[in-house]
Amino acid sequence: RTCISCKDKQDKKLLNRLQCKDKKLSAFTGTGRSFYLCNKCLEDTKKVEKALYRHCKNKDEYIVQLKEILANGR
């Protein structure tokens, strides 16, 4: 699997699987398109935010949503 931010390939167990559904960021629900972010990239907020804007094709409060998802343990 490939991180959308750094394009690094890693085992999917080491990546965080997310999706943009209805222009909102959420943990992968099992249906629809998804993408991966590595833990290393999660430390660089600006880099992740740029990748999320590019991938979700929308500007929103993705960093706030991402922090909530990670805090809830997916």
N, CA and C atoms as an extended XYZ file, in Angstrom:
222
Properties=species:S:1:pos:R:3:atomname:S:1:resname:S:1:resid:I:1 pbc="F F F"
N         0.841       -1.183        0.000 N   ARG     1
C         0.000        0.000        0.000 CA  ARG     1
C         0.884        1.244        0.000 C   ARG     1
N         0.327        2.364       -0.466 N   THR     2
C         1.103        3.586       -0.626 CA  THR     2
C         0.469        4.742        0.141 C   THR     2
N         1.278        5.467        0.898 N   CYS     3
C         0.841        6.666        1.611 CA  CYS     3
C         0.582        7.767        0.572 C   CYS     3
N        -0.547        8.469        0.675 N   ILE     4
C        -0.863        9.518       -0.299 CA  ILE     4
C        -0.014       10.762       -0.103 C   ILE     4
N         0.615       10.896        1.045 N   SER     5
C         1.408       12.080        1.330 CA  SER     5
C         2.854       11.943        0.850 C   SER     5
N         3.540       10.888        1.283 N   CYS     6
C         4.962       10.729        0.948 CA  CYS     6
C         5.205        9.737       -0.184 C   CYS     6
N         4.165        9.012       -0.593 N   LYS     7
C         4.242        8.000       -1.665 CA  LYS     7
C         5.119        6.815       -1.284 C   LYS     7
N         5.375        6.623        0.004 N   ASP     8
C         6.175        5.512        0.483 CA  ASP     8
C         5.305        4.254        0.534 C   ASP     8
N         5.850        3.136        0.097 N   LYS     9
C         5.117        1.869        0.121 CA  LYS     9
C         5.427        1.132        1.413 C   LYS     9
N         4.367        0.699        2.098 N   GLN    10
C         4.514       -0.017        3.365 CA  GLN    10
C         3.450       -1.093        3.458 C   GLN    10
N         3.618       -1.989        4.416 N   ASP    11
C         2.613       -2.998        4.696 CA  ASP    11
C         1.355       -2.295        5.222 C   ASP    11
N         0.197       -2.778        4.855 N   LYS    12
C        -1.030       -2.063        5.244 CA  LYS    12
C        -1.271       -2.043        6.747 C   LYS    12
N        -0.626       -2.929        7.492 N   LYS    13
C        -0.749       -2.923        8.955 CA  LYS    13
C        -0.094       -1.687        9.565 C   LYS    13
N         0.845       -1.089        8.836 N   LEU    14
C         1.576        0.079        9.328 CA  LEU    14
C         0.948        1.403        8.894 C   LEU    14
N        -0.116        1.325        8.103 N   LEU    15
C        -0.747        2.522        7.560 CA  LEU    15
C        -2.128        2.747        8.173 C   LEU    15
N        -2.586        3.980        8.113 N   ASN    16
C        -3.927        4.352        8.581 CA  ASN    16
C        -4.825        4.470        7.362 C   ASN    16
N        -5.911        3.699        7.325 N   ARG    17
C        -6.813        3.686        6.177 CA  ARG    17
C        -7.982        4.627        6.441 C   ARG    17
N        -8.167        5.579        5.530 N   LEU    18
C        -9.198        6.605        5.662 CA  LEU    18
C        -9.982        6.735        4.369 C   LEU    18
N       -11.044        7.518        4.411 N   GLN    19
C       -11.798        7.819        3.207 CA  GLN    19
C       -12.466        9.177        3.335 C   GLN    19
N       -12.740        9.793        2.189 N   CYS    20
C       -13.516       11.026        2.137 CA  CYS    20
C       -14.897       10.643        1.632 C   CYS    20
N       -15.888       10.831        2.464 N   LYS    21
C       -17.255       10.483        2.092 CA  LYS    21
C       -18.131       11.696        2.346 C   LYS    21
N       -18.842       12.135        1.334 N   ASP    22
C       -19.678       13.333        1.429 CA  ASP    22
C       -18.856       14.536        1.883 C   ASP    22
N       -17.647       14.645        1.350 N   LYS    23
C       -16.726       15.748        1.625 CA  LYS    23
C       -16.305       15.838        3.086 C   LYS    23
N       -16.374       14.722        3.802 N   LYS    24
C       -15.919       14.645        5.190 CA  LYS    24
C       -14.943       13.487        5.320 C   LYS    24
N       -13.912       13.681        6.104 N   LEU    25
C       -12.913       12.660        6.347 CA  LEU    25
C       -13.418       11.693        7.404 C   LEU    25
N       -13.227       10.398        7.165 N   SER    26
C       -13.643        9.402        8.146 CA  SER    26
C       -12.747        8.176        8.039 C   SER    26
N       -12.805        7.340        9.060 N   ALA    27
C       -12.103        6.059        9.000 CA  ALA    27
C       -12.799        5.217        7.939 C   ALA    27
N       -12.079        4.307        7.333 N   PHE    28
C       -12.651        3.479        6.274 CA  PHE    28
C       -13.790        2.638        6.828 C   PHE    28
N       -14.941        2.684        6.146 N   THR    29
C       -16.139        1.988        6.617 CA  THR    29
C       -16.331        0.623        5.971 C   THR    29
N       -15.507        0.290        4.990 N   GLY    30
C       -15.639       -1.011        4.347 CA  GLY    30
C       -16.181       -0.926        2.937 C   GLY    30
N       -16.759        0.214        2.581 N   THR    31
C       -17.259        0.395        1.223 CA  THR    31
C       -16.760        1.719        0.665 C   THR    31
N       -16.598        1.759       -0.635 N   GLY    32
C       -16.150        2.989       -1.282 CA  GLY    32
C       -14.642        3.033       -1.420 C   GLY    32
N       -14.164        4.132       -1.961 N   ARG    33
C       -12.726        4.307       -2.180 CA  ARG    33
C       -12.058        4.775       -0.892 C   ARG    33
N       -10.845        4.326       -0.701 N   SER    34
C       -10.103        4.708        0.504 CA  SER    34
C        -8.676        5.062        0.120 C   SER    34
N        -7.923        5.535        1.106 N   PHE    35
C        -6.521        5.875        0.912 CA  PHE    35
C        -5.788        5.657        2.222 C   PHE    35
N        -4.465        5.701        2.151 N   TYR    36
C        -3.642        5.414        3.310 CA  TYR    36
C        -2.733        6.587        3.652 C   TYR    36
N        -2.480        6.768        4.950 N   LEU    37
C        -1.502        7.729        5.465 CA  LEU    37
C        -0.592        6.978        6.423 C   LEU    37
N         0.717        7.200        6.289 N   CYS    38
C         1.654        6.534        7.206 CA  CYS    38
C         1.794        7.353        8.493 C   CYS    38
N         2.280        6.707        9.530 N   ASN    39
C         2.433        7.368       10.828 CA  ASN    39
C         3.481        8.474       10.780 C   ASN    39
N         4.501        8.301        9.962 N   LYS    40
C         5.553        9.309        9.832 CA  LYS    40
C         4.969       10.619        9.283 C   LYS    40
N         4.101       10.524        8.301 N   CYS    41
C         3.498       11.716        7.702 CA  CYS    41
C         2.510       12.395        8.646 C   CYS    41
N         1.890       11.630        9.517 N   LEU    42
C         0.922       12.206       10.448 CA  LEU    42
C         1.559       13.232       11.373 C   LEU    42
N         2.875       13.169       11.524 N   GLU    43
C         3.583       14.135       12.366 CA  GLU    43
C         3.743       15.486       11.684 C   GLU    43
N         3.666       15.525       10.349 N   ASP    44
C         3.830       16.762        9.575 CA  ASP    44
C         2.452       17.251        9.113 C   ASP    44
N         1.840       18.109        9.906 N   THR    45
C         0.470       18.553        9.666 CA  THR    45
C         0.281       19.207        8.302 C   THR    45
N         1.188       20.089        7.913 N   LYS    46
C         1.040       20.796        6.647 CA  LYS    46
C         1.102       19.849        5.458 C   LYS    46
N         2.001       18.884        5.513 N   LYS    47
C         2.150       17.920        4.426 CA  LYS    47
C         0.890       17.057        4.290 C   LYS    47
N         0.348       16.614        5.408 N   VAL    48
C        -0.860       15.790        5.398 CA  VAL    48
C        -2.058       16.599        4.908 C   VAL    48
N        -2.166       17.833        5.378 N   GLU    49
C        -3.287       18.677        4.978 CA  GLU    49
C        -3.286       18.898        3.465 C   GLU    49
N        -2.129       19.146        2.900 N   LYS    50
C        -2.013       19.344        1.460 CA  LYS    50
C        -2.420       18.076        0.701 C   LYS    50
N        -1.978       16.922        1.180 N   ALA    51
C        -2.323       15.654        0.540 CA  ALA    51
C        -3.829       15.385        0.634 C   ALA    51
N        -4.430       15.708        1.781 N   LEU    52
C        -5.870       15.500        1.945 CA  LEU    52
C        -6.674       16.430        1.042 C   LEU    52
N        -6.246       17.693        0.912 N   TYR    53
C        -6.925       18.622       -0.002 CA  TYR    53
C        -6.882       18.078       -1.420 C   TYR    53
N        -5.709       17.575       -1.806 N   ARG    54
C        -5.510       17.062       -3.152 CA  ARG    54
C        -6.348       15.799       -3.376 C   ARG    54
N        -6.360       14.913       -2.405 N   HIS    55
C        -7.058       13.642       -2.568 CA  HIS    55
C        -8.578       13.785       -2.472 C   HIS    55
N        -9.043       14.585       -1.544 N   CYS    56
C       -10.489       14.735       -1.328 CA  CYS    56
C       -11.111       15.795       -2.232 C   CYS    56
N       -10.268       16.536       -2.943 N   LYS    57
C       -10.721       17.566       -3.885 CA  LYS    57
C       -11.646       18.590       -3.226 C   LYS    57
N       -11.305       18.958       -1.990 N   ASN    58
C       -12.135       19.888       -1.250 CA  ASN    58
C       -11.301       20.445       -0.094 C   ASN    58
N       -11.548       21.679        0.274 N   LYS    59
C       -10.875       22.244        1.447 CA  LYS    59
C       -11.846       22.214        2.613 C   LYS    59
N       -11.416       21.577        3.679 N   ASP    60
C       -12.260       21.450        4.862 CA  ASP    60
C       -11.333       21.366        6.072 C   ASP    60
N       -11.886       21.200        7.228 N   GLU    61
C       -11.109       21.083        8.465 CA  GLU    61
C       -10.620       19.646        8.624 C   GLU    61
N        -9.826       19.180        7.669 N   TYR    62
C        -9.391       17.788        7.671 CA  TYR    62
C        -8.481       17.440        8.845 C   TYR    62
N        -7.638       18.353        9.254 N   ILE    63
C        -6.722       18.055       10.355 CA  ILE    63
C        -7.495       17.833       11.651 C   ILE    63
N        -8.512       18.638       11.900 N   VAL    64
C        -9.362       18.466       13.088 CA  VAL    64
C       -10.070       17.116       13.015 C   VAL    64
N       -10.617       16.797       11.841 N   GLN    65
C       -11.313       15.523       11.664 CA  GLN    65
C       -10.349       14.348       11.826 C   GLN    65
N        -9.140       14.481       11.288 N   LEU    66
C        -8.135       13.423       11.387 CA  LEU    66
C        -7.751       13.179       12.839 C   LEU    66
N        -7.561       14.237       13.613 N   LYS    67
C        -7.211       14.095       15.028 CA  LYS    67
C        -8.323       13.388       15.793 C   LYS    67
N        -9.584       13.680       15.472 N   GLU    68
C       -10.716       13.018       16.123 CA  GLU    68
C       -10.734       11.535       15.792 C   GLU    68
N       -10.483       11.197       14.527 N   ILE    69
C       -10.478        9.794       14.095 CA  ILE    69
C        -9.382        9.029       14.805 C   ILE    69
N        -8.186        9.616       14.861 N   LEU    70
C        -7.067        8.945       15.506 CA  LEU    70
C        -7.263        8.825       17.013 C   LEU    70
N        -7.900        9.818       17.618 N   ALA    71
C        -8.148        9.789       19.062 CA  ALA    71
C        -9.155        8.691       19.418 C   ALA    71
N       -10.102        8.453       18.522 N   ASN    72
C       -11.114        7.432       18.758 CA  ASN    72
C       -10.602        6.023       18.433 C   ASN    72
N        -9.360        5.939       17.977 N   GLY    73
C        -8.802        4.637       17.670 CA  GLY    73
C        -9.430        3.989       16.463 C   GLY    73
N        -9.952        4.835       15.575 N   ARG    74
C       -10.635        4.428       14.357 CA  ARG    74
C       -11.904        3.793       14.724 C   ARG    74
